[in-house]
Amino acid sequence: MGKTHDNVVGLILAISSTVFIGSSFIIKKMGLKKAADHGNRAATGGHSYLYEPWWWAGMISMIAGEIANFAAYAFAPAILVTPLGALSIIFSSVLAHFILKEKLHIFGVLGCALCVVGSTSIVLHAPKEKDIHSVKEVWELATGPGFIVYICAIVILVCVLHFRFVRSHGQTHMMVYLGICSPTGSITVMGVKAVGIALKLTFEGTNQFVYFETWIFTVVVIGCCLLQINYLNKALDAFSTAVVSPVYYVMFTSFTIVASIITFKEWAKQDSTQIATELCGFVTILSGTFLLHRTKDMGNKPSDASVHSSPEDNNSNTKTPLSNQI
């Protein structure tokens, strides 16, 4: 990394972002657990967490992290900023271990490491982003055949999971909730990029908010963000933060990279070595995710497992945390 002033500022902002975002998972989980003591759980459709100061503190922390991450891209190249996002996994896992007492088995740690390595490999070898100079350019790319097919696939996936599997499998299968919020996040990123370009050009003197495309992107960002927050809350409330955080990061990063490649057609600029490296990164991610799922209950004491995993407890009206019911 070149030791320029901008790169140093970007590095500081990126690291600050990982700290804020990693902390937000833990703080929000604390708020969700407190809310469950005097209201319906988020996983069962309750919204009592909206009255919890801890949950709002977590949201503020996450927003601060996203703002810092967005600002980091203005100072440093994406090849420096994006891989650092993996640090939020490590930070949240460490905090979950000490604060929430959510134990992560050694093979779970290895799974997290594989997820981080795979994601980093993909990001570091991803093609360079195309320079965009107006919102209309983004609109033309977003209405191309490739991205339209991608959006339709995401909408179908989200609808199937929401209407078919959320009620029956949501609280027992983490991938139902994350399968909704993670791909939706890739659409959010594309919208945020468009709105960011609009804001930047507007501040430079060319008002982009006179175009209807800018407002469509704004509505898409707001809608997708609300959907993400809702289902991420459900996942955090029902499952271990130490597992939700890395799996969410991996899925979100993977979908975002795919969406970016489809939208900006950057795959055409890659050689066979880069493509092979990215495929190896995907295989590494899948291996880490599989290891996390297969070893999630290892190392738990029998007494703990009986308390947190018995069917009777799952169907009762008690407020026993579901953090270990993955």
Coordinates of C-alpha atoms in Angstrom, one line a residue:
M1 CA 0.0 0.0 0.0
G2 CA 1.3 3.4 -0.9
K3 CA 1.8 5.5 2.2
T4 CA -0.1 8.5 0.9
H5 CA -2.3 10.6 3.2
D6 CA -5.4 9.5 1.4
N7 CA -4.5 5.8 1.8
V8 CA -3.8 6.3 5.5
V9 CA -7.1 8.0 6.1
G10 CA -8.9 5.3 4.1
L11 CA -7.2 2.6 6.1
I12 CA -8.2 4.2 9.4
L13 CA -11.8 4.6 8.2
A14 CA -12.0 1.0 7.0
I15 CA -10.7 -0.4 10.3
S16 CA -13.0 1.9 12.3
S17 CA -15.9 0.5 10.1
T18 CA -15.0 -3.1 11.0
V19 CA -15.0 -2.2 14.8
F20 CA -18.4 -0.5 14.6
I21 CA -20.0 -3.1 12.5
G22 CA -18.6 -6.0 14.5
S23 CA -19.8 -4.4 17.7
S24 CA -23.2 -3.8 16.3
F25 CA -24.0 -7.5 16.0
I26 CA -23.2 -8.0 19.7
I27 CA -25.0 -4.8 20.9
K28 CA -28.1 -5.6 18.9
K29 CA -28.1 -9.2 20.1
M30 CA -28.1 -7.9 23.7
G31 CA -31.1 -5.6 22.9
L32 CA -32.9 -8.5 21.3
K33 CA -32.4 -10.7 24.4
K34 CA -33.6 -8.0 26.7
A35 CA -36.6 -7.4 24.5
A36 CA -37.5 -11.1 24.6
D37 CA -37.9 -10.8 28.4
H38 CA -41.0 -8.6 28.1
G39 CA -42.4 -9.1 24.6
N40 CA -42.6 -11.3 21.5
R41 CA -39.2 -12.3 20.1
A42 CA -38.1 -10.9 16.8
A43 CA -37.9 -14.4 15.4
T44 CA -41.6 -14.9 16.0
G45 CA -42.6 -11.6 14.4
G46 CA -42.4 -9.4 17.5
H47 CA -41.1 -5.8 17.4
S48 CA -40.6 -5.1 21.1
Y49 CA -36.9 -4.6 20.3
L50 CA -37.7 -1.2 18.9
Y51 CA -38.2 0.0 22.5
E52 CA -34.8 -1.3 23.6
P53 CA -32.0 1.3 23.9
W54 CA -29.4 -1.4 23.4
W55 CA -30.9 -2.4 20.0
W56 CA -30.9 1.2 18.9
A57 CA -27.3 1.6 20.1
G58 CA -26.4 -1.4 17.9
M59 CA -28.2 0.2 14.9
I60 CA -26.3 3.4 15.5
S61 CA -23.1 1.5 15.6
M62 CA -23.9 -0.3 12.4
I63 CA -24.9 2.9 10.6
A64 CA -21.7 4.6 11.8
G65 CA -19.7 1.6 10.5
E66 CA -21.4 1.8 7.1
I67 CA -20.8 5.5 6.8
A68 CA -17.1 5.0 7.7
N69 CA -16.9 2.2 5.1
F70 CA -18.6 4.4 2.5
A71 CA -16.2 7.2 3.2
A72 CA -13.2 4.9 3.1
Y73 CA -13.8 4.2 -0.6
A74 CA -13.5 7.9 -1.2
F75 CA -9.9 7.9 0.1
A76 CA -8.5 4.4 -0.6
P77 CA -8.8 1.9 -3.4
A78 CA -11.4 -0.9 -3.1
I79 CA -8.6 -3.5 -3.1
L80 CA -7.5 -2.1 0.3
V81 CA -10.9 -1.3 1.9
T82 CA -13.1 -4.3 1.0
P83 CA -10.9 -7.2 2.4
L84 CA -10.8 -5.4 5.7
G85 CA -14.5 -6.0 6.1
A86 CA -13.6 -9.6 7.1
L87 CA -12.2 -8.2 10.3
S88 CA -15.7 -7.5 11.5
I89 CA -16.2 -11.3 11.7
I90 CA -13.3 -11.8 13.9
F91 CA -14.2 -8.9 16.1
S92 CA -17.8 -9.9 16.6
S93 CA -16.8 -13.5 17.2
V94 CA -14.4 -12.5 19.9
L95 CA -16.9 -10.2 21.6
A96 CA -19.6 -12.9 21.3
H97 CA -17.3 -15.3 23.1
F98 CA -16.5 -13.0 26.0
I99 CA -19.8 -11.0 26.3
L100 CA -22.6 -13.3 25.1
K101 CA -20.8 -16.5 26.2
E102 CA -21.4 -18.0 22.8
K103 CA -18.7 -20.7 22.5
L104 CA -17.2 -21.3 19.1
H105 CA -15.5 -24.7 18.7
I106 CA -12.0 -24.9 17.2
F107 CA -13.4 -26.3 14.0
G108 CA -15.8 -23.3 13.9
V109 CA -12.8 -21.0 14.2
L110 CA -11.2 -22.9 11.3
G111 CA -14.5 -22.4 9.3
C112 CA -14.4 -18.7 10.0
A113 CA -10.8 -18.6 8.9
L114 CA -11.7 -20.4 5.6
C115 CA -14.6 -18.0 5.0
V116 CA -12.3 -15.0 5.5
V117 CA -9.6 -16.4 3.3
G118 CA -12.0 -17.3 0.5
S119 CA -13.8 -13.9 0.6
T120 CA -10.4 -12.1 0.6
S121 CA -9.2 -14.1 -2.3
I122 CA -12.3 -13.2 -4.3
V123 CA -12.1 -9.6 -3.5
L124 CA -8.4 -9.2 -4.1
H125 CA -8.7 -10.8 -7.6
A126 CA -12.0 -9.2 -8.6
P127 CA -11.8 -7.0 -11.7
K128 CA -11.5 -3.2 -11.5
E129 CA -14.8 -1.3 -11.3
K130 CA -15.9 0.6 -14.3
D131 CA -15.8 4.4 -13.9
I132 CA -19.3 5.8 -13.7
H133 CA -20.0 9.5 -14.4
S134 CA -23.7 9.9 -14.1
V135 CA -26.8 8.2 -12.7
K136 CA -28.2 7.6 -16.2
E137 CA -25.1 5.4 -16.9
V138 CA -26.0 3.3 -13.8
W139 CA -29.6 3.2 -14.9
E140 CA -28.6 1.9 -18.4
L141 CA -26.5 -0.9 -16.7
A142 CA -29.2 -1.7 -14.2
T143 CA -31.8 -2.2 -17.0
G144 CA -29.5 -4.4 -19.0
P145 CA -30.7 -8.0 -19.7
G146 CA -28.1 -9.6 -17.3
F147 CA -29.0 -7.6 -14.3
I148 CA -32.7 -7.8 -15.0
V149 CA -32.4 -11.6 -15.0
Y150 CA -30.4 -11.4 -11.7
I151 CA -33.0 -9.2 -10.0
C152 CA -35.8 -11.5 -11.1
A153 CA -33.9 -14.5 -9.7
I154 CA -33.4 -12.7 -6.4
V155 CA -37.1 -11.7 -6.2
I156 CA -38.2 -15.3 -6.8
L157 CA -35.8 -16.6 -4.2
V158 CA -36.9 -14.1 -1.6
C159 CA -40.6 -14.7 -2.3
V160 CA -40.2 -18.5 -2.1
L161 CA -38.3 -18.3 1.2
H162 CA -40.7 -15.8 2.7
F163 CA -44.0 -17.4 1.8
R164 CA -43.0 -21.1 1.9
F165 CA -40.2 -21.5 4.5
V166 CA -40.1 -18.6 7.0
R167 CA -42.9 -19.8 9.2
S168 CA -42.1 -23.5 9.0
H169 CA -38.3 -23.5 9.0
G170 CA -37.2 -20.0 9.9
Q171 CA -36.4 -20.7 13.6
T172 CA -34.6 -24.0 12.9
H173 CA -32.7 -23.2 9.7
M174 CA -30.5 -20.1 9.7
M175 CA -30.2 -20.1 5.9
V176 CA -33.9 -19.2 5.5
Y177 CA -33.4 -15.8 7.1
L178 CA -29.9 -15.2 5.7
G179 CA -31.1 -16.4 2.3
I180 CA -33.5 -13.4 2.2
C181 CA -31.3 -10.6 3.7
S182 CA -28.0 -11.5 2.0
P183 CA -29.1 -11.5 -1.7
T184 CA -31.3 -8.5 -1.0
G185 CA -28.1 -6.8 0.3
S186 CA -26.5 -7.1 -3.1
I187 CA -29.3 -5.1 -4.6
T188 CA -28.9 -2.5 -1.9
V189 CA -25.2 -2.1 -2.7
M190 CA -26.0 -1.4 -6.4
G191 CA -28.6 1.1 -5.3
V192 CA -26.2 2.7 -2.8
K193 CA -23.6 3.1 -5.5
A194 CA -26.1 4.9 -7.7
V195 CA -27.3 7.2 -4.9
G196 CA -23.6 7.8 -3.9
I197 CA -22.8 8.8 -7.5
A198 CA -25.8 11.1 -7.5
L199 CA -24.7 12.8 -4.3
K200 CA -21.1 13.2 -5.4
L201 CA -22.1 14.8 -8.7
T202 CA -24.7 17.0 -7.0
F203 CA -22.1 18.3 -4.6
E204 CA -19.8 19.0 -7.5
G205 CA -22.5 21.2 -9.1
T206 CA -24.4 18.8 -11.4
N207 CA -27.8 18.1 -9.7
Q208 CA -28.7 14.5 -10.2
F209 CA -31.9 14.6 -8.2
V210 CA -33.8 16.2 -11.1
Y211 CA -33.8 12.7 -12.7
F212 CA -36.4 10.2 -11.8
E213 CA -33.8 7.4 -11.9
T214 CA -32.2 8.8 -8.8
W215 CA -35.4 8.7 -6.9
I216 CA -36.1 5.1 -8.0
F217 CA -32.7 4.0 -6.8
T218 CA -33.4 5.8 -3.5
V219 CA -36.7 4.0 -3.0
V220 CA -34.9 0.7 -3.8
V221 CA -32.2 1.3 -1.2
I222 CA -34.7 2.2 1.5
G223 CA -36.9 -0.8 0.8
C224 CA -34.1 -3.3 0.6
C225 CA -32.5 -1.9 3.8
L226 CA -35.7 -2.4 5.7
L227 CA -36.0 -5.9 4.5
Q228 CA -32.4 -6.7 5.4
I229 CA -32.7 -5.3 8.9
N230 CA -35.9 -7.2 9.6
Y231 CA -34.5 -10.6 8.6
L232 CA -31.1 -10.0 10.0
N233 CA -32.7 -9.3 13.4
K234 CA -34.6 -12.6 13.1
A235 CA -31.4 -14.5 12.4
L236 CA -29.5 -12.8 15.3
D237 CA -32.4 -13.4 17.7
A238 CA -32.7 -17.1 16.8
F239 CA -29.1 -18.2 16.3
S240 CA -25.6 -17.8 17.5
T241 CA -24.0 -14.5 16.6
A242 CA -20.6 -16.3 16.2
V243 CA -22.1 -18.2 13.3
V244 CA -24.6 -15.6 11.9
S245 CA -21.9 -13.0 11.5
P246 CA -19.4 -14.9 9.3
V247 CA -22.1 -16.7 7.2
Y248 CA -23.9 -13.4 6.6
Y249 CA -20.7 -11.7 5.6
V250 CA -19.7 -14.5 3.2
M251 CA -23.1 -14.7 1.5
F252 CA -23.5 -10.9 1.3
T253 CA -20.0 -10.5 -0.1
S254 CA -20.5 -13.3 -2.6
F255 CA -23.8 -12.0 -3.9
T256 CA -22.5 -8.5 -4.1
I257 CA -19.5 -9.6 -6.2
V258 CA -21.7 -11.5 -8.5
A259 CA -24.2 -8.6 -8.8
S260 CA -21.3 -6.2 -9.5
I261 CA -19.8 -8.4 -12.2
I262 CA -23.1 -8.9 -13.9
T263 CA -24.0 -5.2 -13.8
F264 CA -20.7 -3.7 -14.9
K265 CA -19.6 -6.6 -17.1
E266 CA -16.2 -6.6 -15.5
W267 CA -15.8 -10.4 -16.1
A268 CA -14.9 -9.6 -19.8
K269 CA -11.6 -8.0 -18.6
Q270 CA -10.3 -10.9 -16.7
D271 CA -7.9 -13.6 -17.7
S272 CA -8.1 -17.3 -16.9
T273 CA -5.8 -17.0 -13.9
Q274 CA -8.0 -14.4 -12.2
I275 CA -11.2 -16.4 -12.9
A276 CA -9.5 -19.6 -11.6
T277 CA -8.5 -17.8 -8.4
E278 CA -12.0 -16.5 -7.9
L279 CA -13.4 -20.0 -8.3
C280 CA -10.9 -21.3 -5.7
G281 CA -12.1 -18.5 -3.4
F282 CA -15.7 -19.6 -3.8
V283 CA -14.8 -23.2 -3.1
T284 CA -12.9 -22.0 0.1
I285 CA -16.0 -20.1 1.2
L286 CA -18.3 -23.1 0.7
S287 CA -15.8 -25.3 2.6
G288 CA -15.8 -22.8 5.5
T289 CA -19.6 -22.5 5.6
F290 CA -20.0 -26.3 5.5
L291 CA -17.5 -26.7 8.4
L292 CA -19.4 -24.0 10.4
H293 CA -22.7 -25.9 10.0
R294 CA -21.3 -29.4 10.6
T295 CA -19.4 -28.4 13.8
K296 CA -21.8 -25.9 15.3
D297 CA -22.8 -28.2 18.2
M298 CA -19.4 -29.6 19.0
G299 CA -17.9 -28.7 22.3
N300 CA -21.2 -28.0 24.0
K301 CA -21.9 -29.7 27.3
P302 CA -24.7 -32.3 27.2
S303 CA -26.6 -30.3 29.9
D304 CA -26.4 -27.2 27.8
A305 CA -27.5 -29.0 24.7
S306 CA -30.5 -30.5 26.5
V307 CA -31.5 -27.0 27.8
H308 CA -31.2 -25.2 24.5
S309 CA -32.0 -27.7 21.9
S310 CA -34.9 -29.9 23.2
P311 CA -38.1 -29.8 21.1
E312 CA -40.1 -29.2 24.3
D313 CA -38.2 -26.0 24.9
N314 CA -38.7 -24.9 21.4
N315 CA -42.4 -25.2 21.6
S316 CA -42.8 -23.7 25.1
N317 CA -43.7 -20.2 26.1
T318 CA -40.5 -19.7 28.1
K319 CA -38.0 -17.0 27.3
T320 CA -35.0 -19.3 27.0
P321 CA -32.6 -17.8 24.5
L322 CA -32.3 -19.5 21.1
S323 CA -28.7 -18.6 20.6
N324 CA -27.6 -22.2 20.3
Q325 CA -30.5 -23.5 18.3
I326 CA -29.0 -23.5 14.9

